[in-house]
Amino acid sequence: MDVGDRIDTGFPGYTVSLYSGATLLAQSAGAAGSVTNGWTTVTLTYSAGATPPTDPIEVRLASAGGQTEFDNVRLFASQATTLPVVAGSADLLTAAPGERVLLRLVNAGLQNRAPQLLGGYFEIIGEDGHAAPVRRTQYNTLLPAGKSLDVIFTPTGAGAYPLYDRRLGLDNGTGQLGRIVVNP
């Protein structure tokens, strides 16, 4: 987010906090006078580790008095893995049973695609980089040209879960196919 100081007043200071229910996850504070006649960018980072928060995430903004300006407040959740799906068979990643796997399905081509996951379901949580208006659980979906979907897959057991284009988008006869391998 951006924190700003009005040019006609002194900067009183601020506190930006990230909460899950009553639990403080991360916090940043700026003292009086720390921003002068402009804007500064403030970033909070929280790593959930093995036990992610169960309550909704909340951003709390506070001014230490007077007027503090807040703009461009954004909240991102990410998993630091980029997994390109290319023609041919490939293991996309390995996971453990019960581990939540975040995948971004991107159709950068001109043809519609229909990604399908065999042996499991995924929950669609985002469309084109924004939260999905309605979360839904499916084993396949339509992915029009130029669209992206963020999905979460939680494997229930060990094995290989193929992810492929149900419309059989073939490239040199191999098709678009990848696997999520789940080790016990």
Short mmCIF file of C-alpha atoms in Angstrom, two decimals:
data_model
loop_
_atom_site.label_atom_id
_atom_site.label_comp_id
_atom_site.label_asym_id
_atom_site.label_seq_id
_atom_site.Cartn_x
_atom_site.Cartn_y
_atom_site.Cartn_z
CA MET A 1 0.00 0.00 0.00
CA ASP A 2 0.99 3.63 -0.25
CA VAL A 3 1.03 5.93 2.79
CA GLY A 4 0.96 9.65 2.14
CA ASP A 5 1.46 13.01 3.83
CA ARG A 6 -0.69 16.01 3.01
CA ILE A 7 1.46 19.01 2.13
CA ASP A 8 -0.66 21.39 4.24
CA THR A 9 -0.25 19.45 7.54
CA GLY A 10 2.45 17.64 9.47
CA PHE A 11 2.65 13.88 9.17
CA PRO A 12 1.28 12.28 12.38
CA GLY A 13 2.48 8.71 11.82
CA TYR A 14 0.68 5.48 11.05
CA THR A 15 0.28 1.79 11.83
CA VAL A 16 -0.59 -0.90 9.27
CA SER A 17 -1.53 -4.32 10.67
CA LEU A 18 -2.42 -7.69 9.17
CA TYR A 19 -4.76 -9.81 11.32
CA SER A 20 -6.42 -13.20 11.14
CA GLY A 21 -9.31 -12.93 13.58
CA ALA A 22 -7.74 -11.61 16.81
CA THR A 23 -4.23 -12.83 15.88
CA LEU A 24 -1.70 -10.22 14.73
CA LEU A 25 0.24 -11.66 11.78
CA ALA A 26 2.41 -8.67 10.75
CA GLN A 27 2.67 -4.95 11.49
CA SER A 28 4.49 -1.85 10.26
CA ALA A 29 4.53 1.60 11.82
CA GLY A 30 5.89 4.97 10.76
CA ALA A 31 6.70 7.72 13.24
CA ALA A 32 5.58 11.33 13.01
CA GLY A 33 7.53 13.10 10.27
CA SER A 34 8.66 9.84 8.61
CA VAL A 35 6.83 10.81 5.39
CA THR A 36 7.11 14.38 4.15
CA ASN A 37 5.10 15.97 1.33
CA GLY A 38 4.58 12.80 -0.65
CA TRP A 39 4.04 9.06 -0.58
CA THR A 40 5.94 6.02 0.59
CA THR A 41 5.22 2.38 -0.16
CA VAL A 42 4.66 0.06 2.80
CA THR A 43 4.81 -3.72 2.39
CA LEU A 44 3.89 -6.32 5.02
CA THR A 45 4.92 -9.93 4.47
CA TYR A 46 3.57 -12.89 6.37
CA SER A 47 4.64 -16.50 5.77
CA ALA A 48 2.02 -18.97 6.98
CA GLY A 49 4.37 -21.94 7.16
CA ALA A 50 2.80 -25.31 7.89
CA THR A 51 -0.32 -23.94 9.63
CA PRO A 52 -2.05 -21.19 7.65
CA PRO A 53 -4.56 -18.96 9.47
CA THR A 54 -8.13 -20.25 9.54
CA ASP A 55 -9.93 -16.93 10.09
CA PRO A 56 -10.36 -14.34 7.31
CA ILE A 57 -7.38 -12.03 6.70
CA GLU A 58 -7.94 -8.37 7.61
CA VAL A 59 -5.84 -5.26 6.92
CA ARG A 60 -6.16 -2.58 9.62
CA LEU A 61 -5.03 1.00 8.93
CA ALA A 62 -4.55 3.55 11.71
CA SER A 63 -3.40 7.15 11.83
CA ALA A 64 -1.54 8.38 14.91
CA GLY A 65 -3.60 11.57 14.77
CA GLY A 66 -4.47 14.23 12.23
CA GLN A 67 -4.76 12.95 8.68
CA THR A 68 -2.76 10.13 7.15
CA GLU A 69 -3.53 9.18 3.56
CA PHE A 70 -3.76 5.49 2.52
CA ASP A 71 -4.01 4.38 -1.12
CA ASN A 72 -3.50 1.30 -3.32
CA VAL A 73 -4.15 -1.20 -0.52
CA ARG A 74 -3.64 -4.68 -1.98
CA LEU A 75 -3.54 -8.14 -0.43
CA PHE A 76 -1.84 -10.99 -2.25
CA ALA A 77 -1.58 -14.67 -1.44
CA SER A 78 1.04 -16.63 -3.25
CA GLN A 79 3.01 -19.80 -3.40
CA ALA A 80 6.50 -19.29 -4.76
CA THR A 81 6.28 -21.86 -7.54
CA THR A 82 5.74 -21.18 -11.23
CA LEU A 83 4.74 -24.25 -13.18
CA PRO A 84 4.57 -23.94 -16.98
CA VAL A 85 2.53 -26.61 -18.76
CA VAL A 86 4.05 -27.44 -22.11
CA ALA A 87 3.25 -29.96 -24.82
CA GLY A 88 4.21 -33.49 -23.88
CA SER A 89 4.06 -35.31 -20.59
CA ALA A 90 5.76 -33.63 -17.64
CA ASP A 91 5.62 -33.80 -13.86
CA LEU A 92 4.41 -30.34 -12.83
CA LEU A 93 5.26 -30.69 -9.16
CA THR A 94 5.28 -33.04 -6.24
CA ALA A 95 3.10 -32.65 -3.17
CA ALA A 96 2.02 -34.56 -0.08
CA PRO A 97 -1.50 -35.83 0.64
CA GLY A 98 -3.60 -33.03 2.18
CA GLU A 99 -1.18 -30.30 1.04
CA ARG A 100 -2.95 -27.38 -0.68
CA VAL A 101 -1.46 -26.69 -4.11
CA LEU A 102 -2.14 -23.34 -5.81
CA LEU A 103 -2.06 -23.46 -9.61
CA ARG A 104 -2.52 -20.61 -12.08
CA LEU A 105 -3.97 -21.95 -15.33
CA VAL A 106 -3.21 -19.53 -18.18
CA ASN A 107 -4.48 -19.75 -21.75
CA ALA A 108 -2.14 -17.52 -23.73
CA GLY A 109 -3.25 -19.05 -27.03
CA LEU A 110 -6.06 -18.33 -29.45
CA GLN A 111 -8.08 -21.53 -28.94
CA ASN A 112 -10.34 -22.32 -25.99
CA ARG A 113 -9.00 -25.03 -23.67
CA ALA A 114 -10.67 -27.29 -21.10
CA PRO A 115 -8.22 -28.25 -18.34
CA GLN A 116 -9.26 -31.45 -16.62
CA LEU A 117 -7.80 -33.08 -13.49
CA LEU A 118 -8.16 -36.86 -13.32
CA GLY A 119 -8.65 -38.42 -9.90
CA GLY A 120 -9.38 -35.23 -8.00
CA TYR A 121 -11.10 -31.88 -7.88
CA PHE A 122 -9.84 -28.30 -7.80
CA GLU A 123 -11.48 -25.22 -6.32
CA ILE A 124 -11.56 -22.15 -8.59
CA ILE A 125 -10.65 -19.18 -6.38
CA GLY A 126 -9.60 -16.53 -8.90
CA GLU A 127 -10.19 -15.34 -12.45
CA ASP A 128 -7.80 -13.10 -14.37
CA GLY A 129 -5.88 -12.18 -11.21
CA HIS A 130 -9.00 -11.24 -9.19
CA ALA A 131 -10.96 -13.20 -6.61
CA ALA A 132 -13.61 -15.35 -8.25
CA PRO A 133 -17.12 -13.96 -7.75
CA VAL A 134 -18.24 -17.46 -6.74
CA ARG A 135 -15.88 -20.22 -5.63
CA ARG A 136 -16.69 -23.54 -7.18
CA THR A 137 -15.25 -27.05 -7.03
CA GLN A 138 -14.82 -28.88 -10.34
CA TYR A 139 -12.66 -31.50 -12.02
CA ASN A 140 -12.64 -29.60 -15.33
CA THR A 141 -13.45 -26.12 -16.58
CA LEU A 142 -13.53 -24.02 -19.73
CA LEU A 143 -10.51 -21.74 -20.13
CA PRO A 144 -11.19 -19.27 -22.97
CA ALA A 145 -8.36 -17.66 -24.94
CA GLY A 146 -6.64 -14.88 -22.99
CA LYS A 147 -8.05 -15.96 -19.61
CA SER A 148 -6.40 -17.22 -16.44
CA LEU A 149 -7.81 -19.14 -13.48
CA ASP A 150 -6.34 -19.60 -10.01
CA VAL A 151 -7.24 -23.01 -8.60
CA ILE A 152 -6.41 -24.89 -5.40
CA PHE A 153 -5.96 -28.64 -5.55
CA THR A 154 -5.81 -30.64 -2.31
CA PRO A 155 -4.83 -34.27 -3.04
CA THR A 156 -6.48 -36.84 -0.81
CA GLY A 157 -3.98 -39.63 -1.38
CA ALA A 158 -0.71 -40.61 -2.99
CA GLY A 159 -0.44 -41.12 -6.74
CA ALA A 160 -0.18 -39.22 -10.00
CA TYR A 161 -2.96 -36.81 -10.92
CA PRO A 162 -2.92 -36.05 -14.67
CA LEU A 163 -3.89 -32.52 -15.74
CA TYR A 164 -4.63 -32.27 -19.45
CA ASP A 165 -6.67 -30.41 -22.07
CA ARG A 166 -9.96 -32.29 -22.38
CA ARG A 167 -10.45 -30.79 -25.85
CA LEU A 168 -7.28 -32.68 -26.87
CA GLY A 169 -5.30 -29.65 -28.02
CA LEU A 170 -2.63 -31.62 -29.83
CA ASP A 171 0.88 -30.42 -30.60
CA ASN A 172 2.85 -32.89 -32.73
CA GLY A 173 0.52 -35.65 -31.56
CA THR A 174 1.53 -35.45 -27.88
CA GLY A 175 -1.20 -33.21 -26.47
CA GLN A 176 -0.99 -30.86 -23.51
CA LEU A 177 -0.46 -33.03 -20.49
CA GLY A 178 1.13 -32.69 -17.07
CA ARG A 179 0.98 -34.57 -13.78
CA ILE A 180 0.89 -33.61 -10.15
CA VAL A 181 2.75 -36.35 -8.30
CA VAL A 182 1.69 -36.92 -4.68
CA ASN A 183 4.15 -38.83 -2.52
CA PRO A 184 3.03 -40.59 0.67
#
